[in-house]
Every structure is written in C-alpha cells, then in structure tokens.
PDB file of C-alpha atoms in Angstrom:
ATOM      1  CA  MET X 305       9.903   7.889  45.591  1.00 52.00           C
ATOM      2  CA  LYS X 306      12.531   5.866  43.686  1.00 60.00           C
ATOM      3  CA  LYS X 307       9.813   3.446  42.649  1.00 62.00           C
ATOM      4  CA  TYR X 308       7.980   6.192  40.710  1.00 66.00           C
ATOM      5  CA  LEU X 309      11.112   7.317  38.860  1.00 65.00           C
ATOM      6  CA  THR X 310      12.075   3.852  37.619  1.00 69.00           C
ATOM      7  CA  VAL X 311       9.426   3.574  34.896  1.00 65.00           C
ATOM      8  CA  PRO X 312      10.113   6.988  33.256  1.00 70.00           C
ATOM      9  CA  ILE X 313      13.866   6.376  33.347  1.00 74.00           C
ATOM     10  CA  ILE X 314      13.508   2.943  31.726  1.00 75.00           C
ATOM     11  CA  ALA X 315      11.132   4.358  29.101  1.00 73.00           C
ATOM     12  CA  THR X 316      13.557   7.193  28.313  1.00 79.00           C
ATOM     13  CA  VAL X 317      16.486   4.779  27.948  1.00 73.00           C
ATOM     14  CA  PHE X 318      14.498   2.532  25.593  1.00 72.00           C
ATOM     15  CA  MET X 319      13.404   5.518  23.489  1.00 76.00           C
ATOM     16  CA  ALA X 320      17.010   6.760  23.237  1.00 72.00           C
ATOM     17  CA  LEU X 321      18.229   3.295  22.206  1.00 70.00           C
ATOM     18  CA  TRP X 322      15.465   3.045  19.605  1.00 69.00           C
ATOM     19  CA  VAL X 323      16.450   6.419  18.088  1.00 67.00           C
ATOM     20  CA  LEU X 324      20.149   5.513  18.082  1.00 65.00           C
ATOM     21  CA  LYS X 325      19.409   2.144  16.470  1.00 63.00           C
ATOM     22  CA  GLY X 326      17.705   3.956  13.587  1.00 59.00           C
ATOM     23  CA  LEU X 327      20.692   6.230  13.094  1.00 56.00           C
ATOM     24  CA  VAL X 328      23.328   3.514  13.317  1.00 54.00           C
ATOM     25  CA  PHE X 329      21.737   0.653  11.378  1.00 55.00           C
ATOM     26  CA  LEU X 330      20.520   2.407   8.218  1.00 55.00           C
ATOM     27  CA  PRO X 331      21.773   0.400   5.241  1.00 58.00           C
ATOM     28  CA  LYS X 332      24.427   2.056   3.108  1.00 63.00           C
ATOM     29  CA  VAL X 333      23.267   2.939  -0.395  1.00 59.00           C
ATOM     30  CA  GLU X 334      25.593   2.905  -3.389  1.00 66.00           C
ATOM     31  CA  ALA X 335      26.069   6.306  -5.024  1.00 67.00           C
ATOM     32  CA  ASP X 336      24.607   5.197  -8.382  1.00 70.00           C
ATOM     33  CA  LYS X 337      21.476   3.590  -6.838  1.00 73.00           C
ATOM     34  CA  PRO X 338      18.318   5.363  -5.655  1.00 76.00           C
ATOM     35  CA  ASP X 339      18.192   5.899  -1.896  1.00 80.00           C
ATOM     36  CA  ILE X 340      15.018   3.980  -1.036  1.00 83.00           C
ATOM     37  CA  TYR X 341      15.733   4.292   2.693  1.00 83.00           C
ATOM     38  CA  GLY X 342      16.081   8.069   2.418  1.00 84.00           C
ATOM     39  CA  PHE X 343      12.809   8.205   0.481  1.00 86.00           C
ATOM     40  CA  ALA X 344      11.184   6.067   3.198  1.00 89.00           C
ATOM     41  CA  GLU X 345      11.915   8.745   5.800  1.00 89.00           C
ATOM     42  CA  LEU X 346      10.256  11.610   3.893  1.00 89.00           C
ATOM     43  CA  PRO X 347       7.358  13.031   5.918  1.00 91.00           C
ATOM     44  CA  VAL X 348       3.833  12.988   4.493  1.00 89.00           C
ATOM     45  CA  LEU X 349       0.540  14.280   5.829  1.00 87.00           C
ATOM     46  CA  LEU X 350      -2.131  11.591   5.828  1.00 85.00           C
ATOM     47  CA  ASP X 351      -5.505  11.901   7.535  1.00 83.00           C
ATOM     48  CA  GLY X 352      -4.305  14.909   9.517  1.00 87.00           C
ATOM     49  CA  ARG X 353      -1.178  13.189  10.832  1.00 89.00           C
ATOM     50  CA  THR X 354       2.447  13.592   9.763  1.00 92.00           C
ATOM     51  CA  GLN X 355       4.297  10.307   9.328  1.00 93.00           C
ATOM     52  CA  PRO X 356       7.186   8.836   7.330  1.00 93.00           C
ATOM     53  CA  ILE X 357       6.160   7.734   3.842  1.00 93.00           C
ATOM     54  CA  ASP X 358       7.354   4.249   4.855  1.00 94.00           C
ATOM     55  CA  SER X 359       4.592   4.101   7.492  1.00 93.00           C
ATOM     56  CA  THR X 360       2.028   5.095   4.883  1.00 94.00           C
ATOM     57  CA  ALA X 361       3.256   2.334   2.564  1.00 94.00           C
ATOM     58  CA  ARG X 362       3.335  -0.318   5.306  1.00 94.00           C
ATOM     59  CA  ASN X 363      -0.102   0.587   6.647  1.00 94.00           C
ATOM     60  CA  ALA X 364      -1.586   0.475   3.149  1.00 94.00           C
ATOM     61  CA  MET X 365       0.065  -2.877   2.493  1.00 95.00           C
ATOM     62  CA  ARG X 366      -1.296  -4.281   5.784  1.00 95.00           C
ATOM     63  CA  VAL X 367      -4.817  -3.521   4.577  1.00 94.00           C
ATOM     64  CA  ILE X 368      -4.258  -4.631   0.979  1.00 94.00           C
ATOM     65  CA  ARG X 369      -2.099  -7.716   1.520  1.00 93.00           C
ATOM     66  CA  HIS X 370      -2.421  -8.356   5.288  1.00 93.00           C
ATOM     67  CA  LYS X 371       1.383  -8.063   5.599  1.00 93.00           C
ATOM     68  CA  SER X 372       3.746  -5.085   5.651  1.00 92.00           C
ATOM     69  CA  THR X 373       5.636  -6.124   2.504  1.00 92.00           C
ATOM     70  CA  ALA X 374       4.610  -6.257  -1.148  1.00 90.00           C
ATOM     71  CA  LEU X 375       5.026  -9.179  -3.560  1.00 85.00           C
ATOM     72  CA  ARG X 376       6.647  -9.353  -6.965  1.00 86.00           C
ATOM     73  CA  LYS X 377       6.978 -12.338  -9.262  1.00 82.00           C
ATOM     74  CA  GLU X 378      10.507 -13.477 -10.006  1.00 84.00           C
ATOM     75  CA  GLY X 379      10.299 -16.374 -12.407  1.00 84.00           C
ATOM     76  CA  ASP X 380       7.642 -18.730 -11.083  1.00 84.00           C
ATOM     77  CA  LYS X 381       7.984 -17.557  -7.457  1.00 86.00           C
ATOM     78  CA  GLU X 382       6.537 -14.605  -5.597  1.00 84.00           C
ATOM     79  CA  LYS X 383       9.113 -12.738  -3.491  1.00 88.00           C
ATOM     80  CA  PRO X 384       8.427 -10.092  -0.842  1.00 90.00           C
ATOM     81  CA  TYR X 385       9.970  -6.623  -1.097  1.00 90.00           C
ATOM     82  CA  PRO X 386       9.626  -3.409   0.975  1.00 93.00           C
ATOM     83  CA  ALA X 387       6.256  -1.670   0.890  1.00 94.00           C
ATOM     84  CA  VAL X 388       7.963   1.693   0.367  1.00 94.00           C
ATOM     85  CA  GLU X 389       9.533   0.369  -2.838  1.00 93.00           C
ATOM     86  CA  TRP X 390       6.053  -0.698  -3.981  1.00 94.00           C
ATOM     87  CA  LEU X 391       4.708   2.782  -3.195  1.00 94.00           C
ATOM     88  CA  LEU X 392       7.552   4.295  -5.206  1.00 92.00           C
ATOM     89  CA  GLU X 393       6.475   2.059  -8.121  1.00 92.00           C
ATOM     90  CA  VAL X 394       2.886   3.278  -7.681  1.00 92.00           C
ATOM     91  CA  ALA X 395       4.205   6.833  -8.050  1.00 89.00           C
ATOM     92  CA  ALA X 396       6.848   6.409 -10.759  1.00 87.00           C
ATOM     93  CA  LYS X 397       5.850   3.266 -12.670  1.00 89.00           C
ATOM     94  CA  PRO X 398       2.073   2.919 -12.304  1.00 88.00           C
ATOM     95  CA  GLU X 399       1.752   0.308 -15.073  1.00 90.00           C
ATOM     96  CA  LEU X 400       4.238  -1.948 -13.292  1.00 92.00           C
ATOM     97  CA  ALA X 401       2.599  -1.367  -9.900  1.00 92.00           C
ATOM     98  CA  ARG X 402      -0.815  -2.295 -11.335  1.00 92.00           C
ATOM     99  CA  SER X 403       0.603  -5.653 -12.450  1.00 92.00           C
ATOM    100  CA  ARG X 404       2.056  -6.605  -9.032  1.00 91.00           C
ATOM    101  CA  PRO X 405       0.111  -9.337  -7.160  1.00 92.00           C
ATOM    102  CA  VAL X 406      -0.441  -7.390  -3.926  1.00 92.00           C
ATOM    103  CA  PHE X 407      -4.183  -7.827  -3.281  1.00 93.00           C
ATOM    104  CA  ARG X 408      -4.835 -10.798  -1.028  1.00 94.00           C
ATOM    105  CA  ILE X 409      -8.210 -12.498  -1.455  1.00 95.00           C
ATOM    106  CA  ASP X 410      -8.904 -15.723   0.429  1.00 95.00           C
ATOM    107  CA  ASN X 411     -12.688 -16.032   0.063  1.00 94.00           C
ATOM    108  CA  GLU X 412     -13.560 -18.491  -2.733  1.00 95.00           C
ATOM    109  CA  GLU X 413     -16.963 -16.870  -3.351  1.00 94.00           C
ATOM    110  CA  VAL X 414     -15.330 -13.486  -3.888  1.00 94.00           C
ATOM    111  CA  LYS X 415     -12.804 -14.976  -6.320  1.00 94.00           C
ATOM    112  CA  ASP X 416     -15.665 -16.563  -8.246  1.00 94.00           C
ATOM    113  CA  HIS X 417     -17.727 -13.340  -8.107  1.00 92.00           C
ATOM    114  CA  LEU X 418     -14.810 -11.371  -9.595  1.00 92.00           C
ATOM    115  CA  GLY X 419     -13.771 -14.075 -12.079  1.00 91.00           C
ATOM    116  CA  LEU X 420     -10.374 -14.632 -10.441  1.00 93.00           C
ATOM    117  CA  ALA X 421      -8.320 -17.840 -10.370  1.00 92.00           C
ATOM    118  CA  LYS X 422      -9.400 -19.988  -7.421  1.00 93.00           C
ATOM    119  CA  ASP X 423      -5.965 -21.541  -6.876  1.00 93.00           C
ATOM    120  CA  GLU X 424      -4.295 -18.120  -6.341  1.00 92.00           C
ATOM    121  CA  LYS X 425      -4.546 -15.855  -3.313  1.00 92.00           C
ATOM    122  CA  HIS X 426      -2.642 -12.752  -4.496  1.00 93.00           C
ATOM    123  CA  PHE X 427      -3.928 -10.640  -7.370  1.00 94.00           C
ATOM    124  CA  SER X 428      -2.911  -7.459  -9.164  1.00 93.00           C
ATOM    125  CA  VAL X 429      -4.969  -4.276  -9.427  1.00 93.00           C
ATOM    126  CA  ASP X 430      -5.464  -5.062 -13.115  1.00 93.00           C
ATOM    127  CA  GLU X 431      -6.982  -8.443 -12.194  1.00 94.00           C
ATOM    128  CA  VAL X 432      -9.149  -7.168  -9.331  1.00 93.00           C
ATOM    129  CA  ALA X 433     -10.469  -4.144 -11.246  1.00 90.00           C
ATOM    130  CA  ALA X 434     -10.735  -5.904 -14.636  1.00 86.00           C
ATOM    131  CA  GLU X 435     -13.736  -5.451 -16.924  1.00 78.00           C
ATOM    132  CA  LYS X 436     -16.825  -4.743 -14.816  1.00 85.00           C
ATOM    133  CA  ASN X 437     -15.317  -5.709 -11.469  1.00 85.00           C
ATOM    134  CA  PHE X 438     -14.734  -2.092 -10.422  1.00 83.00           C
ATOM    135  CA  GLN X 439     -18.408  -1.154 -10.889  1.00 86.00           C
ATOM    136  CA  ARG X 440     -19.486  -4.456  -9.340  1.00 88.00           C
ATOM    137  CA  LEU X 441     -17.306  -3.826  -6.272  1.00 87.00           C
ATOM    138  CA  ALA X 442     -18.583  -0.247  -5.933  1.00 86.00           C
ATOM    139  CA  LYS X 443     -22.201  -1.401  -6.128  1.00 88.00           C
ATOM    140  CA  ASP X 444     -21.674  -4.313  -3.707  1.00 89.00           C
ATOM    141  CA  SER X 445     -19.704  -2.135  -1.297  1.00 87.00           C
ATOM    142  CA  ALA X 446     -22.434   0.524  -1.201  1.00 87.00           C
ATOM    143  CA  ARG X 447     -25.051  -2.143  -0.484  1.00 90.00           C
ATOM    144  CA  ILE X 448     -22.902  -3.813   2.178  1.00 90.00           C
ATOM    145  CA  HIS X 449     -21.941  -0.483   3.795  1.00 86.00           C
ATOM    146  CA  SER X 450     -25.599   0.182   4.635  1.00 88.00           C
ATOM    147  CA  LYS X 451     -25.788  -3.135   6.502  1.00 89.00           C
ATOM    148  CA  LYS X 452     -24.746  -3.436  10.161  1.00 91.00           C
ATOM    149  CA  ALA X 453     -21.280  -4.989  10.503  1.00 88.00           C
ATOM    150  CA  GLU X 454     -22.472  -7.828  12.743  1.00 92.00           C
ATOM    151  CA  LEU X 455     -25.099  -8.858  10.164  1.00 92.00           C
ATOM    152  CA  ARG X 456     -22.665  -9.149   7.254  1.00 93.00           C
ATOM    153  CA  THR X 457     -21.854 -12.582   5.835  1.00 93.00           C
ATOM    154  CA  PRO X 458     -18.230 -13.705   5.330  1.00 94.00           C
ATOM    155  CA  PHE X 459     -18.706 -13.048   1.600  1.00 94.00           C
ATOM    156  CA  GLU X 460     -19.902  -9.495   2.269  1.00 93.00           C
ATOM    157  CA  LYS X 461     -17.049  -8.821   4.710  1.00 93.00           C
ATOM    158  CA  SER X 462     -14.536 -10.037   2.144  1.00 94.00           C
ATOM    159  CA  ILE X 463     -16.098  -8.000  -0.693  1.00 92.00           C
ATOM    160  CA  LYS X 464     -15.994  -4.897   1.510  1.00 92.00           C
ATOM    161  CA  GLY X 465     -12.342  -5.637   2.350  1.00 93.00           C
ATOM    162  CA  VAL X 466     -11.433  -5.890  -1.342  1.00 93.00           C
ATOM    163  CA  ALA X 467     -13.341  -2.683  -2.144  1.00 91.00           C
ATOM    164  CA  ASP X 468     -11.638  -0.858   0.747  1.00 91.00           C
ATOM    165  CA  SER X 469      -8.232  -2.117  -0.411  1.00 93.00           C
ATOM    166  CA  LEU X 470      -8.917  -0.940  -3.951  1.00 91.00           C
ATOM    167  CA  MET X 471      -9.990   2.452  -2.603  1.00 90.00           C
ATOM    168  CA  ILE X 472      -6.728   2.758  -0.629  1.00 92.00           C
ATOM    169  CA  TYR X 473      -4.731   1.836  -3.731  1.00 93.00           C
ATOM    170  CA  GLN X 474      -6.589   4.401  -5.870  1.00 89.00           C
ATOM    171  CA  ARG X 475      -6.148   7.068  -3.208  1.00 90.00           C
ATOM    172  CA  LEU X 476      -2.391   6.463  -3.038  1.00 91.00           C
ATOM    173  CA  ALA X 477      -2.016   6.308  -6.823  1.00 89.00           C
ATOM    174  CA  LYS X 478      -3.908   9.567  -7.334  1.00 86.00           C
ATOM    175  CA  SER X 479      -1.959  11.363  -4.612  1.00 86.00           C
ATOM    176  CA  PHE X 480       1.110  11.327  -6.878  1.00 81.00           C
ATOM    177  CA  ARG X 481      -0.709  12.835  -9.877  1.00 76.00           C
ATOM    178  CA  PRO X 482      -1.758  16.403 -10.637  1.00 73.00           C
ATOM    179  CA  GLN X 483      -5.445  16.797  -9.854  1.00 69.00           C
ATOM    180  CA  HIS X 484      -6.695  17.543 -13.374  1.00 72.00           C
ATOM    181  CA  SER X 485      -4.252  15.399 -15.337  1.00 73.00           C
ATOM    182  CA  THR X 486      -5.876  12.980 -17.762  1.00 75.00           C
ATOM    183  CA  ASP X 487      -2.664  11.488 -19.157  1.00 76.00           C
ATOM    184  CA  PHE X 488       0.140  11.725 -16.600  1.00 71.00           C
ATOM    185  CA  LYS X 489       2.776  10.146 -18.867  1.00 74.00           C
ATOM    186  CA  GLN X 490       2.016  12.683 -21.586  1.00 79.00           C
ATOM    187  CA  ASP X 491       2.209  15.497 -19.004  1.00 75.00           C
ATOM    188  CA  LEU X 492       5.624  14.243 -17.832  1.00 73.00           C
ATOM    189  CA  ASP X 493       6.898  13.944 -21.406  1.00 78.00           C
ATOM    190  CA  GLU X 494       5.774  17.519 -22.072  1.00 77.00           C
ATOM    191  CA  MET X 495       7.516  18.762 -18.906  1.00 74.00           C
ATOM    192  CA  THR X 496      10.701  16.914 -19.898  1.00 76.00           C
ATOM    193  CA  ARG X 497      10.579  18.555 -23.324  1.00 78.00           C
ATOM    194  CA  ILE X 498      10.078  22.022 -21.820  1.00 77.00           C
ATOM    195  CA  PHE X 499      12.608  21.587 -18.987  1.00 76.00           C
ATOM    196  CA  PRO X 500      15.303  19.225 -20.336  1.00 59.00           C
TER     197      PRO X 500
END
C-alpha cells in the first residue's frame, strides 16, 4: 500500500516546490521601469486554451527561431532577449519588431529563392516578406500543403516552415490591433487626442 502512495506524494511535493520557486524567484522590477515579468504572467486564450502570455511568446519563438528567445542586434553582435519582450514589441512597437532578426532560415535554396543573404541565418520580417516574397511564399505554401509530408523535398519543408512562421507572426501582430483598423498608429494618436 505504501508503494502506491509514494509516487503521488513525490509528485505533489515537486509541484509545490515548483509553485513556490515561481513566487520566490521573480526578479524585482524598478518602480520607473515596465514590469515585463508581470506582463509575462497575463493570461491569454489561444487555440481554446488559457496560458500565460509568456508561453505564447516562447512557443511562437520556438517555431520562428527554433529557440525560446528572440534576437536583437547590439552593434555588430546579435544578443538574445526574452520572447515576451519581443511580443511586447510586436504589440507596442511593430516597426521595431519587424526589423528584428528573429526568423531562422538555414536552407540555402530558400535563401536564394527569397533573395536573402546566404551568409546569414537570422532574418527580419521585413527581409522575409520583402517585395514579392509574401505572395511567393503563399503560392509555394499552398502548392506544398497539397503534397504529402513524406514526399516533400528539404526545400519544400523549409519553405513551408518559413511560411508557417510568417503566418504565426502575422497572427500575433494582428491580435493586438482592432479588427478594422487600417492605420493603427493614426488610431492611437486619435485616441490620445480624445482621451489625454
């Protein structure tokens, strides 16, 4: 009988420690700085499931960049930063977010197909969706989607991955905008004028 109780007791202890760790080890935020960690804990509904916005950001980044952090250029180096901070940029500073090199593309054929630099592996939304790339990706993705997964070439798999990543980015970016807004910045300026 004791043997059957051991596993639930151990699981309960680990769960309690995990919850306490989250409460104890949250970084302290200065009063004049935005509370990124508080924002990270806000619940969102995504695909019928409630989760912290941090999980949404990390999961999106895992698809887009294959890691749970985003990248930003500081001088001539690329430095990682929290995915939730990137998602906050997508919401509040979309122009800046579009310039961040977060899309990872390793396939040389895909880089050539999209006119991207072959010596780089991280690209911004502006680079990936430049000129006719967006339409090209949509057309290629539709063609590839109709093909069985096991019959796809590495090029096709990579193109589909880039198209899926771009779709996730667009979905996240549009989730922070009013549905029928054509110029979000102008809408915000108007709201600021009305409600100072």
